[in-house]
Amino acid sequence: MTVPSPASGARAREPFQPARRVRAFGTTVFAEFTALANQVKAVNLGQGFPDFPAPAFILQAAKEAIDGHLNQYTRSAGHPRLVHALSRIYSPLFGRTVDPLTEIVVTTGATEGIFATIQALVDPGDEVILIEPFYDSYPASVTMAGGVPVYVPLRAPAGAYSAREWSLDRDELARAFSPRTRLLILNTPHNPVGKVFTREELQAIGELAQQHDVWVLSDEVYEWMVYPDASHVRIGALPGMWERTVTLGSAGKTFSVTGWKIGWAIGPPHLVHAILMAHQWIPFCVATPLQEAVAVAFEQAEARGYFQELVAMYQAKRDKLVRALEQAGLTPTVPDGSYFVLADTGHLDVPVPQGERRDVAVCRWLTTQVGVAAIPPSAFYSPGHRHLVAHLARFTFCKTDEALDEAARRLAVRLGSG
Ligand SMILES: Cc1ncc(COP(=O)(O)O)c(C=O)c1O
């Protein structure tokens, strides 16, 4: 569209162009596949949001906070009751007292934690190491800050059946560091692989970060969804790592309230202060009554056995989806953490339109022809590495048992061998 000139004789403006930092962005893969799933009434195992109610005790706490007139701005770095509750929860997990007033910033979901941390630590031209597959806001936030993403893929042997078979090649990771490297972004438990990084793997990453004097942003939003046989290790709790690590969490994942957009960044005072300097000019502060409700939820969670209940619920749902995928011949990568499963679609003979990526065509076909929506994982890769997941689709199991059973039925009818 050409914008008309405001006064006769004035020079006509150029056609409208948004700022360069957003010019290359399209709509997200989640928006596209959720719209398609709604259109064809597919069971949506694509986007990772729970379709069941949040726990009653957190809903009640939010209602009481609103009725109690906690409806005005609160402290920019985080509502006092929430930062104290977070300090009580996380201090034992980091093996140190996390100062509620200087070592925590409450953010608008982990997404703003990612954005604000990158704004705070990355200068134009700085390099940021991203592990593929990545959560798609990482490269967007890096490029909006003028940073340069450097990609290192997790590698999996052909026919991998377990998330722990996906690993980083240490030498490949070491080669990604340069004098311009400023930050490395890590995600454990990992979306979409479901990998929970081991202590040894995190130590190797930490050693490289220390050697090259690089900060680490550790996105741990699935920290409470870790299944037996795996345990969640925090890189920020490893020797020498606290001083250079920012750890992110999310109430959306922890309490099944993704629409509340409450997250937090935890780290040493110098990093947290820098994040606060960015955060104060992004949202200024985060919704007060919802912060109060998350505080109440954390205060009550342990006594209610909430975290054990959450993991048991998700483990049962994981097993249900893994069984359904196996029965449909879509060999799953069994996750140790998170609520995602990658499944092998390599044997499906799906037409791939010219110029389209195979996993995108397969996920569209699964959505429209099988009635079960999945996300093409190439959306979580840089263009040069997208071929690595042409044979995979990502399914989520943060859905009601009814939805998972209906998906299993549709997969069995369309794809099952029996
Ligand atoms: C790895 C990862 N990080 C961050 C987020 C976003 O968290 P929030 O909803 O708290 O912004 C997600 C959501 O899917 C995620 O998968």
Short mmCIF file of C-alpha atoms and ligand atoms in Angstrom, two decimals:
data_model
loop_
_atom_site.label_atom_id
_atom_site.label_comp_id
_atom_site.label_asym_id
_atom_site.label_seq_id
_atom_site.Cartn_x
_atom_site.Cartn_y
_atom_site.Cartn_z
CA MET A 1 0.00 0.00 0.00
CA THR A 2 1.26 3.50 -0.79
CA VAL A 3 0.55 6.04 1.91
CA PRO A 4 -0.94 9.22 0.29
CA SER A 5 1.17 12.35 0.68
CA PRO A 6 -0.22 14.63 3.38
CA ALA A 7 -0.09 17.87 1.40
CA SER A 8 -0.21 18.55 -2.29
CA GLY A 9 3.25 18.94 -3.72
CA ALA A 10 4.84 16.88 -0.91
CA ARG A 11 6.97 13.99 -2.09
CA ALA A 12 5.03 10.65 -2.14
CA ARG A 13 6.24 8.32 0.60
CA GLU A 14 7.77 4.92 -0.05
CA PRO A 15 5.35 1.98 0.19
CA PHE A 16 4.85 1.05 3.85
CA GLN A 17 7.57 -1.15 5.34
CA PRO A 18 7.69 -2.17 8.97
CA ALA A 19 10.97 -1.75 10.87
CA ARG A 20 13.74 -4.09 9.73
CA ARG A 21 13.74 -5.99 13.03
CA VAL A 22 10.27 -7.45 12.31
CA ARG A 23 10.23 -7.39 8.51
CA ALA A 24 11.17 -11.04 7.99
CA PHE A 25 8.73 -12.41 10.59
CA GLY A 26 5.66 -14.39 9.50
CA THR A 27 2.87 -15.70 11.71
CA THR A 28 3.97 -18.49 14.04
CA VAL A 29 3.55 -22.14 13.16
CA PHE A 30 1.28 -22.50 16.22
CA ALA A 31 -1.16 -19.87 14.99
CA GLU A 32 -1.26 -21.52 11.55
CA PHE A 33 -1.85 -25.09 12.77
CA THR A 34 -4.29 -24.16 15.53
CA ALA A 35 -6.38 -22.24 12.96
CA LEU A 36 -6.26 -25.24 10.61
CA ALA A 37 -7.16 -27.66 13.45
CA ASN A 38 -10.17 -25.49 14.37
CA GLN A 39 -11.25 -25.25 10.76
CA VAL A 40 -11.29 -29.03 10.17
CA LYS A 41 -12.27 -29.93 13.77
CA ALA A 42 -9.07 -31.89 14.32
CA VAL A 43 -8.00 -32.96 17.81
CA ASN A 44 -5.36 -30.34 18.52
CA LEU A 45 -2.24 -32.13 19.73
CA GLY A 46 -0.23 -29.31 18.14
CA GLN A 47 -0.05 -26.30 20.41
CA GLY A 48 1.22 -26.93 23.95
CA PHE A 49 -1.50 -25.50 26.13
CA PRO A 50 -3.53 -27.60 28.60
CA ASP A 51 -7.17 -27.97 27.51
CA PHE A 52 -8.28 -28.93 31.03
CA PRO A 53 -9.09 -26.61 33.94
CA ALA A 54 -6.30 -25.24 36.13
CA PRO A 55 -6.26 -26.49 39.76
CA ALA A 56 -9.16 -25.09 41.82
CA PHE A 57 -6.86 -23.71 44.53
CA ILE A 58 -5.04 -21.37 42.14
CA LEU A 59 -8.31 -20.20 40.53
CA GLN A 60 -9.71 -19.45 43.98
CA ALA A 61 -6.58 -17.50 44.89
CA ALA A 62 -6.95 -15.33 41.77
CA LYS A 63 -10.60 -14.57 42.54
CA GLU A 64 -9.70 -13.62 46.11
CA ALA A 65 -6.85 -11.40 44.91
CA ILE A 66 -9.18 -9.48 42.60
CA ASP A 67 -11.90 -9.19 45.24
CA GLY A 68 -9.22 -8.14 47.73
CA HIS A 69 -8.49 -5.11 45.52
CA LEU A 70 -4.99 -6.14 44.45
CA ASN A 71 -5.70 -4.49 41.14
CA GLN A 72 -3.05 -1.77 40.84
CA TYR A 73 0.58 -1.75 39.69
CA THR A 74 2.97 -3.67 41.86
CA ARG A 75 6.74 -3.67 42.30
CA SER A 76 8.45 -3.75 38.87
CA ALA A 77 10.81 -6.61 39.78
CA GLY A 78 7.94 -8.71 41.10
CA HIS A 79 5.05 -8.65 43.56
CA PRO A 80 6.58 -9.01 47.06
CA ARG A 81 4.51 -12.06 48.04
CA LEU A 82 5.48 -13.89 44.83
CA VAL A 83 9.22 -13.19 44.96
CA HIS A 84 9.28 -14.40 48.58
CA ALA A 85 7.36 -17.56 47.61
CA LEU A 86 9.76 -18.16 44.70
CA SER A 87 12.75 -17.66 46.98
CA ARG A 88 11.38 -20.32 49.38
CA ILE A 89 10.79 -22.79 46.50
CA TYR A 90 14.05 -22.25 44.61
CA SER A 91 16.60 -21.72 47.43
CA PRO A 92 16.85 -25.45 48.23
CA LEU A 93 16.87 -26.29 44.50
CA PHE A 94 19.88 -24.04 43.90
CA GLY A 95 21.54 -25.02 47.21
CA ARG A 96 21.82 -21.35 48.25
CA THR A 97 19.55 -18.61 49.57
CA VAL A 98 18.00 -16.92 46.53
CA ASP A 99 17.52 -13.27 47.56
CA PRO A 100 13.88 -12.42 46.76
CA LEU A 101 14.66 -8.74 46.24
CA THR A 102 17.85 -8.83 44.15
CA GLU A 103 17.98 -12.25 42.48
CA ILE A 104 14.47 -12.62 40.97
CA VAL A 105 12.51 -10.68 38.32
CA VAL A 106 8.90 -11.63 37.59
CA THR A 107 8.25 -11.44 33.86
CA THR A 108 5.27 -11.59 31.48
CA GLY A 109 5.66 -15.33 31.01
CA ALA A 110 9.01 -16.94 30.28
CA THR A 111 8.68 -15.38 26.83
CA GLU A 112 9.33 -11.92 28.23
CA GLY A 113 12.08 -13.42 30.40
CA ILE A 114 13.79 -14.55 27.18
CA PHE A 115 13.27 -11.19 25.47
CA ALA A 116 14.30 -9.05 28.45
CA THR A 117 17.39 -11.17 29.21
CA ILE A 118 18.57 -10.89 25.61
CA GLN A 119 17.87 -7.14 25.56
CA ALA A 120 19.86 -6.86 28.78
CA LEU A 121 22.90 -8.93 27.78
CA VAL A 122 23.31 -8.89 24.00
CA ASP A 123 24.76 -5.96 22.04
CA PRO A 124 24.36 -5.62 18.26
CA GLY A 125 26.81 -7.98 16.55
CA ASP A 126 27.16 -10.28 19.59
CA GLU A 127 26.77 -13.98 18.86
CA VAL A 128 24.29 -16.16 20.74
CA ILE A 129 24.53 -19.97 20.60
CA LEU A 130 21.14 -21.62 20.08
CA ILE A 131 20.69 -25.36 20.34
CA GLU A 132 18.39 -26.87 17.72
CA PRO A 133 15.56 -27.62 17.86
CA PHE A 134 14.94 -24.30 19.66
CA TYR A 135 11.88 -22.64 21.12
CA ASP A 136 11.01 -20.25 18.32
CA SER A 137 11.12 -17.04 20.35
CA TYR A 138 14.91 -17.42 20.87
CA PRO A 139 16.13 -16.46 17.38
CA ALA A 140 13.42 -13.79 17.09
CA SER A 141 14.52 -12.18 20.36
CA VAL A 142 18.20 -12.43 19.40
CA THR A 143 17.74 -10.79 16.01
CA MET A 144 15.49 -8.05 17.45
CA ALA A 145 18.41 -7.17 19.74
CA GLY A 146 20.76 -7.05 16.73
CA GLY A 147 22.47 -10.26 17.88
CA VAL A 148 23.61 -13.05 15.60
CA PRO A 149 22.29 -16.58 16.25
CA VAL A 150 24.81 -19.42 15.88
CA TYR A 151 23.07 -22.79 15.60
CA VAL A 152 24.20 -26.14 16.96
CA PRO A 153 21.80 -29.07 16.45
CA LEU A 154 21.15 -31.92 18.84
CA ARG A 155 22.00 -35.11 16.96
CA ALA A 156 20.04 -38.36 17.14
CA PRO A 157 20.91 -41.77 15.71
CA ALA A 158 18.52 -43.08 13.02
CA GLY A 159 15.51 -44.76 14.62
CA ALA A 160 16.06 -43.09 18.03
CA TYR A 161 13.37 -44.27 20.42
CA SER A 162 14.28 -42.25 23.47
CA ALA A 163 14.85 -38.54 24.05
CA ARG A 164 18.14 -39.33 25.81
CA GLU A 165 19.58 -40.58 22.51
CA TRP A 166 19.54 -36.97 21.29
CA SER A 167 22.76 -35.27 22.27
CA LEU A 168 25.15 -32.43 21.51
CA ASP A 169 28.43 -33.23 19.82
CA ARG A 170 30.88 -31.58 22.21
CA ASP A 171 33.35 -30.69 19.47
CA GLU A 172 30.62 -29.21 17.29
CA LEU A 173 29.47 -27.14 20.27
CA ALA A 174 33.04 -26.06 21.06
CA ARG A 175 33.51 -24.88 17.46
CA ALA A 176 30.44 -22.64 17.76
CA PHE A 177 32.16 -20.39 20.32
CA SER A 178 34.02 -17.33 19.00
CA PRO A 179 35.39 -14.14 20.55
CA ARG A 180 31.97 -12.55 19.73
CA THR A 181 29.96 -15.17 21.67
CA ARG A 182 28.09 -13.52 24.51
CA LEU A 183 25.30 -15.92 25.48
CA LEU A 184 24.25 -19.57 25.13
CA ILE A 185 20.58 -20.52 25.43
CA LEU A 186 19.76 -23.91 26.87
CA ASN A 187 16.37 -25.57 27.33
CA THR A 188 15.97 -28.46 29.76
CA PRO A 189 13.62 -30.34 29.92
CA HIS A 190 13.59 -29.76 26.21
CA ASN A 191 10.76 -28.77 23.88
CA PRO A 192 10.18 -30.55 21.47
CA VAL A 193 12.61 -33.46 22.07
CA GLY A 194 11.64 -34.16 25.70
CA LYS A 195 15.31 -34.50 26.57
CA VAL A 196 16.43 -33.82 30.15
CA PHE A 197 20.10 -32.85 30.02
CA THR A 198 22.27 -34.92 32.36
CA ARG A 199 24.68 -33.50 34.91
CA GLU A 200 27.64 -34.55 32.72
CA GLU A 201 26.16 -32.84 29.65
CA LEU A 202 25.49 -29.67 31.62
CA GLN A 203 28.99 -29.75 33.10
CA ALA A 204 30.46 -29.91 29.58
CA ILE A 205 28.34 -26.92 28.49
CA GLY A 206 29.25 -25.06 31.69
CA GLU A 207 32.98 -25.66 31.16
CA LEU A 208 32.79 -24.16 27.66
CA ALA A 209 30.77 -21.20 28.98
CA GLN A 210 33.38 -20.54 31.66
CA GLN A 211 36.29 -21.02 29.30
CA HIS A 212 34.84 -18.48 26.83
CA ASP A 213 33.34 -16.18 29.50
CA VAL A 214 29.81 -16.56 28.13
CA TRP A 215 26.47 -16.12 29.95
CA VAL A 216 23.94 -18.97 29.98
CA LEU A 217 20.17 -18.50 29.73
CA SER A 218 18.61 -21.74 30.97
CA ASP A 219 14.95 -22.07 30.03
CA GLU A 220 13.51 -24.56 32.52
CA VAL A 221 9.77 -23.97 32.08
CA TYR A 222 9.10 -27.76 32.08
CA GLU A 223 11.08 -28.26 35.32
CA TRP A 224 8.16 -29.98 37.11
CA MET A 225 7.45 -32.42 34.27
CA VAL A 226 10.34 -34.83 34.64
CA TYR A 227 9.48 -38.53 34.59
CA PRO A 228 11.02 -41.38 36.62
CA ASP A 229 14.48 -42.47 35.43
CA ALA A 230 15.47 -38.86 34.77
CA SER A 231 16.22 -36.03 37.16
CA HIS A 232 16.27 -32.33 36.54
CA VAL A 233 19.69 -30.76 37.07
CA ARG A 234 19.99 -26.96 37.09
CA ILE A 235 23.05 -25.65 35.32
CA GLY A 236 22.88 -22.57 37.57
CA ALA A 237 23.46 -24.85 40.57
CA LEU A 238 26.65 -26.42 39.16
CA PRO A 239 30.02 -25.24 40.54
CA GLY A 240 31.08 -21.91 39.04
CA MET A 241 27.81 -21.46 37.13
CA TRP A 242 25.56 -19.38 39.42
CA GLU A 243 27.43 -16.17 38.59
CA ARG A 244 26.86 -16.56 34.83
CA THR A 245 23.42 -18.20 34.60
CA VAL A 246 19.88 -16.84 34.32
CA THR A 247 17.22 -19.53 34.93
CA LEU A 248 13.67 -19.08 33.65
CA GLY A 249 10.43 -20.58 35.00
CA SER A 250 6.77 -20.29 34.05
CA ALA A 251 3.53 -20.42 36.04
CA GLY A 252 1.79 -21.18 32.73
CA LYS A 253 3.44 -24.60 32.59
CA THR A 254 3.67 -25.20 36.34
CA PHE A 255 0.01 -24.49 37.17
CA SER A 256 -1.64 -25.03 33.76
CA VAL A 257 -2.45 -21.32 33.32
CA THR A 258 -0.63 -20.44 30.10
CA GLY A 259 -2.97 -17.48 29.51
CA TRP A 260 -1.86 -15.77 32.71
CA LYS A 261 1.61 -15.14 31.31
CA ILE A 262 3.51 -15.14 34.60
CA GLY A 263 7.15 -16.19 34.53
CA TRP A 264 10.37 -15.41 36.38
CA ALA A 265 14.08 -15.04 35.86
CA ILE A 266 16.45 -16.08 38.64
CA GLY A 267 20.16 -15.34 38.77
CA PRO A 268 22.94 -13.37 40.45
CA PRO A 269 22.23 -9.70 41.28
CA HIS A 270 24.33 -8.21 38.44
CA LEU A 271 22.46 -10.20 35.75
CA VAL A 272 19.05 -9.78 37.40
CA HIS A 273 19.58 -6.02 37.74
CA ALA A 274 20.41 -5.79 34.02
CA ILE A 275 17.24 -7.76 33.17
CA LEU A 276 15.21 -5.46 35.42
CA MET A 277 16.59 -2.42 33.56
CA ALA A 278 15.07 -3.85 30.35
CA HIS A 279 11.92 -5.26 31.99
CA GLN A 280 11.00 -1.89 33.60
CA TRP A 281 10.57 -0.48 30.06
CA ILE A 282 8.82 -3.52 28.54
CA PRO A 283 5.76 -4.24 30.72
CA PHE A 284 7.00 -2.23 33.78
CA CYS A 285 5.26 -4.80 35.99
CA VAL A 286 3.21 -7.97 35.61
CA ALA A 287 -0.51 -8.48 36.49
CA THR A 288 -0.73 -7.99 40.27
CA PRO A 289 -3.66 -10.27 41.19
CA LEU A 290 -2.26 -13.11 39.10
CA GLN A 291 1.15 -12.76 40.76
CA GLU A 292 -0.61 -12.92 44.14
CA ALA A 293 -2.45 -16.09 43.04
CA VAL A 294 0.77 -17.76 41.83
CA ALA A 295 2.36 -16.87 45.18
CA VAL A 296 -0.52 -18.52 47.05
CA ALA A 297 -0.28 -21.56 44.76
CA PHE A 298 3.44 -21.99 45.49
CA GLU A 299 2.82 -21.50 49.22
CA GLN A 300 0.29 -24.34 49.17
CA ALA A 301 1.78 -26.61 46.48
CA GLU A 302 4.08 -28.73 48.60
CA ALA A 303 1.55 -29.40 51.38
CA ARG A 304 -1.01 -30.40 48.73
CA GLY A 305 1.43 -32.80 47.03
CA TYR A 306 0.77 -30.78 43.88
CA PHE A 307 4.08 -31.38 42.09
CA GLN A 308 3.87 -35.17 42.55
CA GLU A 309 0.27 -35.11 41.29
CA LEU A 310 1.25 -33.05 38.25
CA VAL A 311 4.05 -35.39 37.21
CA ALA A 312 1.90 -38.50 37.76
CA MET A 313 -0.88 -37.00 35.64
CA TYR A 314 1.51 -36.14 32.81
CA GLN A 315 3.29 -39.48 32.99
CA ALA A 316 -0.03 -41.29 32.47
CA LYS A 317 -0.86 -39.00 29.54
CA ARG A 318 2.62 -39.49 28.07
CA ASP A 319 2.21 -43.26 28.21
CA LYS A 320 -1.24 -43.04 26.61
CA LEU A 321 0.05 -40.96 23.68
CA VAL A 322 3.20 -43.08 23.26
CA ARG A 323 1.01 -46.22 23.05
CA ALA A 324 -1.32 -44.60 20.52
CA LEU A 325 1.58 -43.51 18.31
CA GLU A 326 3.19 -46.95 18.49
CA GLN A 327 -0.07 -48.63 17.54
CA ALA A 328 -0.40 -46.27 14.57
CA GLY A 329 3.13 -47.13 13.42
CA LEU A 330 4.46 -43.63 14.20
CA THR A 331 7.49 -44.63 16.27
CA PRO A 332 7.67 -42.16 19.18
CA THR A 333 10.75 -40.66 20.82
CA VAL A 334 9.80 -41.30 24.45
CA PRO A 335 10.38 -38.08 26.41
CA ASP A 336 12.03 -37.93 29.86
CA GLY A 337 10.55 -34.50 30.46
CA SER A 338 8.17 -31.82 29.07
CA TYR A 339 4.80 -32.67 27.49
CA PHE A 340 5.87 -33.32 23.91
CA VAL A 341 6.56 -36.43 21.86
CA LEU A 342 8.34 -36.51 18.50
CA ALA A 343 7.02 -39.25 16.24
CA ASP A 344 8.55 -40.77 13.12
CA THR A 345 6.38 -40.27 10.05
CA GLY A 346 9.10 -41.34 7.60
CA HIS A 347 7.12 -44.28 6.18
CA LEU A 348 4.01 -42.21 5.33
CA ASP A 349 3.59 -41.64 1.64
CA VAL A 350 2.23 -38.10 1.75
CA PRO A 351 2.37 -35.86 -1.33
CA VAL A 352 4.71 -32.93 -0.73
CA PRO A 353 3.86 -29.86 -2.84
CA GLN A 354 6.78 -28.28 -4.69
CA GLY A 355 8.70 -25.93 -2.41
CA GLU A 356 7.06 -27.20 0.80
CA ARG A 357 8.98 -28.90 3.60
CA ARG A 358 8.05 -32.57 4.06
CA ASP A 359 7.23 -32.33 7.78
CA VAL A 360 4.95 -29.35 7.11
CA ALA A 361 3.09 -31.30 4.40
CA VAL A 362 2.81 -34.35 6.68
CA CYS A 363 1.51 -32.33 9.64
CA ARG A 364 -1.03 -30.61 7.39
CA TRP A 365 -2.08 -34.05 6.10
CA LEU A 366 -2.34 -35.44 9.66
CA THR A 367 -4.50 -32.47 10.61
CA THR A 368 -6.83 -32.52 7.61
CA GLN A 369 -6.90 -36.21 6.67
CA VAL A 370 -6.45 -38.00 10.02
CA GLY A 371 -8.07 -35.30 12.17
CA VAL A 372 -5.14 -35.02 14.60
CA ALA A 373 -3.07 -31.83 14.53
CA ALA A 374 0.70 -31.97 15.09
CA ILE A 375 3.43 -29.35 14.70
CA PRO A 376 6.19 -29.64 12.07
CA PRO A 377 9.45 -29.52 14.05
CA SER A 378 11.40 -27.86 11.23
CA ALA A 379 9.86 -24.63 12.62
CA PHE A 380 12.40 -25.02 15.43
CA TYR A 381 15.44 -25.12 13.11
CA SER A 382 17.51 -22.71 11.05
CA PRO A 383 17.06 -23.21 7.29
CA GLY A 384 20.33 -25.15 6.92
CA HIS A 385 19.30 -27.81 9.44
CA ARG A 386 15.57 -28.25 8.70
CA HIS A 387 16.20 -31.43 6.74
CA LEU A 388 17.23 -33.15 10.00
CA VAL A 389 13.56 -33.47 11.04
CA ALA A 390 11.82 -33.97 7.69
CA HIS A 391 10.60 -37.36 9.00
CA LEU A 392 9.26 -36.13 12.37
CA ALA A 393 6.08 -34.56 13.78
CA ARG A 394 5.62 -33.08 17.27
CA PHE A 395 2.57 -34.12 19.31
CA THR A 396 1.67 -32.79 22.76
CA PHE A 397 -0.06 -34.69 25.55
CA CYS A 398 -1.14 -31.75 27.75
CA LYS A 399 -4.73 -32.56 26.78
CA THR A 400 -7.71 -34.26 28.43
CA ASP A 401 -7.78 -38.06 28.40
CA GLU A 402 -10.88 -37.79 26.19
CA ALA A 403 -8.94 -35.78 23.59
CA LEU A 404 -5.99 -38.21 23.74
CA ASP A 405 -8.34 -41.22 23.41
CA GLU A 406 -10.11 -39.64 20.45
CA ALA A 407 -6.74 -38.88 18.81
CA ALA A 408 -5.70 -42.51 19.41
CA ARG A 409 -8.92 -43.72 17.81
CA ARG A 410 -8.45 -41.52 14.73
CA LEU A 411 -4.79 -42.51 14.35
CA ALA A 412 -5.70 -46.21 14.66
CA VAL A 413 -8.53 -45.95 12.09
CA ARG A 414 -6.45 -44.11 9.52
CA LEU A 415 -2.95 -45.45 10.14
CA GLY A 416 -3.20 -48.54 12.36
CA SER A 417 -2.23 -51.89 10.91
CA GLY A 418 -4.87 -53.90 12.81
C1 LIG B 1 10.76 -23.96 25.87
C2 LIG B 1 9.74 -22.91 26.15
N1 LIG B 1 10.12 -21.75 26.70
C3 LIG B 1 9.23 -20.78 26.96
C4 LIG B 1 7.90 -20.94 26.68
C5 LIG B 1 6.95 -19.81 26.95
O1 LIG B 1 6.57 -19.77 28.28
P1 LIG B 1 5.47 -18.71 28.76
O2 LIG B 1 4.14 -19.21 28.30
O3 LIG B 1 5.63 -18.68 30.24
O4 LIG B 1 5.81 -17.41 28.13
C6 LIG B 1 7.44 -22.12 26.10
C7 LIG B 1 6.01 -22.29 25.75
O5 LIG B 1 5.63 -23.16 25.01
C8 LIG B 1 8.39 -23.14 25.83
O6 LIG B 1 8.03 -24.30 25.27
#
